[in-house]
Amino acid sequence: MKQEAVLIERKNVADTLRINPSEFVPLPELFEDICKLKTKEEKNNLINLYISTNPTNKELLKNYIQSVYHPMVVLDLPSEVPPYVSDFPDYEMAPTALNKALLRIKHFVKGNPSYIENKIKREEIFIRTLEQMYKDNSELYTYILTKEIDNKKYPGLNDTFFFELFPEWFPENYQPKKNQEKELTKPKE
């Protein structure tokens, strides 16, 4: 007898958090749902629900936004996204979650006490980090390298959007970029 894979459609982030406020929702799912909303108010409400229901959610979003947009977080790695393979079928199966991967950023930032001096080792650890996460988390992690969230995949999610919501997450005198339509460099396959 032939078995068919049953795909379970995920609930939207707002419904998930209303049903179980303590549930951890992956950042890529939040970003996807934000982009589906029409008004700024709806987007702000969803983000506020996300960060108010679970302290882990707020910390993850804050650390991620600061890693992508803070001008002092510049990874000492090649500017192009390296080729990598992330084979994990879902978030739970991947050995590294995005929040844990964000803790490794310090190893790639020159001047940080935890910076890895050896260029080859530093690049290997970056690639291994990408490969140990679920593919959507890996993709978000590469945006730290490029210093902007892909506006084609996540339209409207840029430093201006997050700066208006959380100016305290940005350095004093931070000025959001104006044109966010730049296409990001993807790895060659």
mmCIF file of C-alpha atoms in Angstrom, residues 36-143:
data_model
loop_
_atom_site.group_PDB
_atom_site.id
_atom_site.type_symbol
_atom_site.label_atom_id
_atom_site.label_comp_id
_atom_site.label_asym_id
_atom_site.label_seq_id
_atom_site.Cartn_x
_atom_site.Cartn_y
_atom_site.Cartn_z
ATOM 1 C CA LYS A 36 1.139 39.048 4.436
ATOM 2 C CA LEU A 37 -0.468 41.832 6.471
ATOM 3 C CA LYS A 38 -1.651 44.975 4.721
ATOM 4 C CA THR A 39 -1.426 47.776 7.266
ATOM 5 C CA LYS A 40 1.387 49.026 9.439
ATOM 6 C CA GLU A 41 -0.909 48.762 12.466
ATOM 7 C CA GLU A 42 -1.574 45.051 11.800
ATOM 8 C CA LYS A 43 2.171 44.429 11.410
ATOM 9 C CA ASN A 44 2.971 46.309 14.625
ATOM 10 C CA ASN A 45 0.242 44.415 16.501
ATOM 11 C CA LEU A 46 1.632 41.064 15.362
ATOM 12 C CA ILE A 47 5.171 41.963 16.397
ATOM 13 C CA ASN A 48 3.949 43.241 19.764
ATOM 14 C CA LEU A 49 2.005 40.008 20.296
ATOM 15 C CA TYR A 50 5.107 38.016 19.357
ATOM 16 C CA ILE A 51 7.427 39.830 21.780
ATOM 17 C CA SER A 52 4.920 40.113 24.636
ATOM 18 C CA THR A 53 3.934 36.442 24.862
ATOM 19 C CA ASN A 54 7.373 34.935 25.350
ATOM 20 C CA PRO A 55 10.582 36.680 26.542
ATOM 21 C CA THR A 56 12.604 34.348 24.297
ATOM 22 C CA ASN A 57 10.793 35.734 21.250
ATOM 23 C CA LYS A 58 11.644 39.321 22.175
ATOM 24 C CA GLU A 59 15.287 38.487 22.854
ATOM 25 C CA LEU A 60 15.600 36.600 19.565
ATOM 26 C CA LEU A 61 14.064 39.407 17.506
ATOM 27 C CA LYS A 62 16.146 42.071 19.259
ATOM 28 C CA ASN A 63 19.417 40.134 18.884
ATOM 29 C CA TYR A 64 18.668 39.394 15.253
ATOM 30 C CA ILE A 65 17.774 42.999 14.332
ATOM 31 C CA GLN A 66 20.863 44.298 16.118
ATOM 32 C CA SER A 67 23.062 41.717 14.376
ATOM 33 C CA VAL A 68 21.755 42.709 10.953
ATOM 34 C CA TYR A 69 21.605 46.492 11.330
ATOM 35 C CA HIS A 70 24.057 47.580 14.012
ATOM 36 C CA PRO A 71 26.963 49.298 12.226
ATOM 37 C CA MET A 72 29.508 47.787 14.646
ATOM 38 C CA VAL A 73 28.451 44.235 13.730
ATOM 39 C CA VAL A 74 30.512 43.692 10.605
ATOM 40 C CA LEU A 75 31.465 40.103 9.939
ATOM 41 C CA ASP A 76 35.074 39.571 8.908
ATOM 42 C CA LEU A 77 34.109 37.102 6.211
ATOM 43 C CA PRO A 78 33.942 37.212 2.408
ATOM 44 C CA SER A 79 31.097 39.484 1.292
ATOM 45 C CA GLU A 80 29.375 36.775 -0.754
ATOM 46 C CA VAL A 81 27.243 34.135 0.908
ATOM 47 C CA PRO A 82 29.266 30.909 0.867
ATOM 48 C CA PRO A 83 27.840 27.710 -0.623
ATOM 49 C CA TYR A 84 26.281 25.541 2.074
ATOM 50 C CA VAL A 85 23.734 22.750 2.400
ATOM 51 C CA SER A 86 21.083 22.640 5.109
ATOM 52 C CA ASP A 87 19.344 19.255 4.955
ATOM 53 C CA PHE A 88 17.106 19.403 8.003
ATOM 54 C CA PRO A 89 13.389 18.854 7.319
ATOM 55 C CA ASP A 90 12.178 21.272 10.012
ATOM 56 C CA TYR A 91 13.252 23.571 12.805
ATOM 57 C CA GLU A 92 13.110 20.886 15.510
ATOM 58 C CA MET A 93 15.395 18.466 13.642
ATOM 59 C CA ALA A 94 18.201 20.981 13.127
ATOM 60 C CA PRO A 95 20.896 20.818 15.826
ATOM 61 C CA THR A 96 21.314 24.609 15.966
ATOM 62 C CA ALA A 97 18.551 27.159 16.437
ATOM 63 C CA LEU A 98 18.864 30.756 15.259
ATOM 64 C CA ASN A 99 19.093 32.112 18.813
ATOM 65 C CA LYS A 100 22.100 29.844 19.499
ATOM 66 C CA ALA A 101 23.705 30.736 16.162
ATOM 67 C CA LEU A 102 23.435 34.433 17.020
ATOM 68 C CA LEU A 103 25.690 33.780 20.007
ATOM 69 C CA ARG A 104 28.435 32.801 17.533
ATOM 70 C CA ILE A 105 28.421 36.203 15.811
ATOM 71 C CA LYS A 106 31.117 37.422 18.202
ATOM 72 C CA HIS A 107 33.558 34.948 16.630
ATOM 73 C CA PHE A 108 33.270 36.700 13.253
ATOM 74 C CA VAL A 109 33.507 40.350 14.383
ATOM 75 C CA LYS A 110 37.027 41.767 14.327
ATOM 76 C CA GLY A 111 37.862 43.510 17.589
ATOM 77 C CA ASN A 112 35.630 41.274 19.699
ATOM 78 C CA PRO A 113 37.562 39.371 22.392
ATOM 79 C CA SER A 114 36.093 36.098 21.025
ATOM 80 C CA TYR A 115 37.102 36.855 17.430
ATOM 81 C CA ILE A 116 38.691 33.905 15.620
ATOM 82 C CA GLU A 117 41.957 35.119 14.109
ATOM 83 C CA ASN A 118 42.448 32.175 11.764
ATOM 84 C CA LYS A 119 40.592 33.098 8.543
ATOM 85 C CA ILE A 120 40.025 29.498 7.362
ATOM 86 C CA LYS A 121 38.741 28.358 10.754
ATOM 87 C CA ARG A 122 36.463 31.428 10.983
ATOM 88 C CA GLU A 123 34.945 30.730 7.543
ATOM 89 C CA GLU A 124 34.555 27.003 8.325
ATOM 90 C CA ILE A 125 32.672 27.790 11.539
ATOM 91 C CA PHE A 126 30.401 30.220 9.679
ATOM 92 C CA ILE A 127 29.573 27.594 7.033
ATOM 93 C CA ARG A 128 29.086 24.886 9.672
ATOM 94 C CA THR A 129 26.714 27.219 11.541
ATOM 95 C CA LEU A 130 24.655 27.689 8.351
ATOM 96 C CA GLU A 131 24.598 23.942 7.713
ATOM 97 C CA GLN A 132 23.468 23.088 11.245
ATOM 98 C CA MET A 133 20.299 25.183 11.033
ATOM 99 C CA TYR A 134 17.017 24.696 9.235
ATOM 100 C CA LYS A 135 17.289 26.336 5.795
ATOM 101 C CA ASP A 136 15.016 29.304 6.601
ATOM 102 C CA ASN A 137 17.063 30.154 9.694
ATOM 103 C CA SER A 138 20.274 29.756 7.680
ATOM 104 C CA GLU A 139 18.986 32.190 5.109
ATOM 105 C CA LEU A 140 18.137 34.746 7.812
ATOM 106 C CA TYR A 141 21.625 34.279 9.242
ATOM 107 C CA THR A 142 23.200 35.153 5.874
ATOM 108 C CA TYR A 143 21.452 38.540 6.007
#
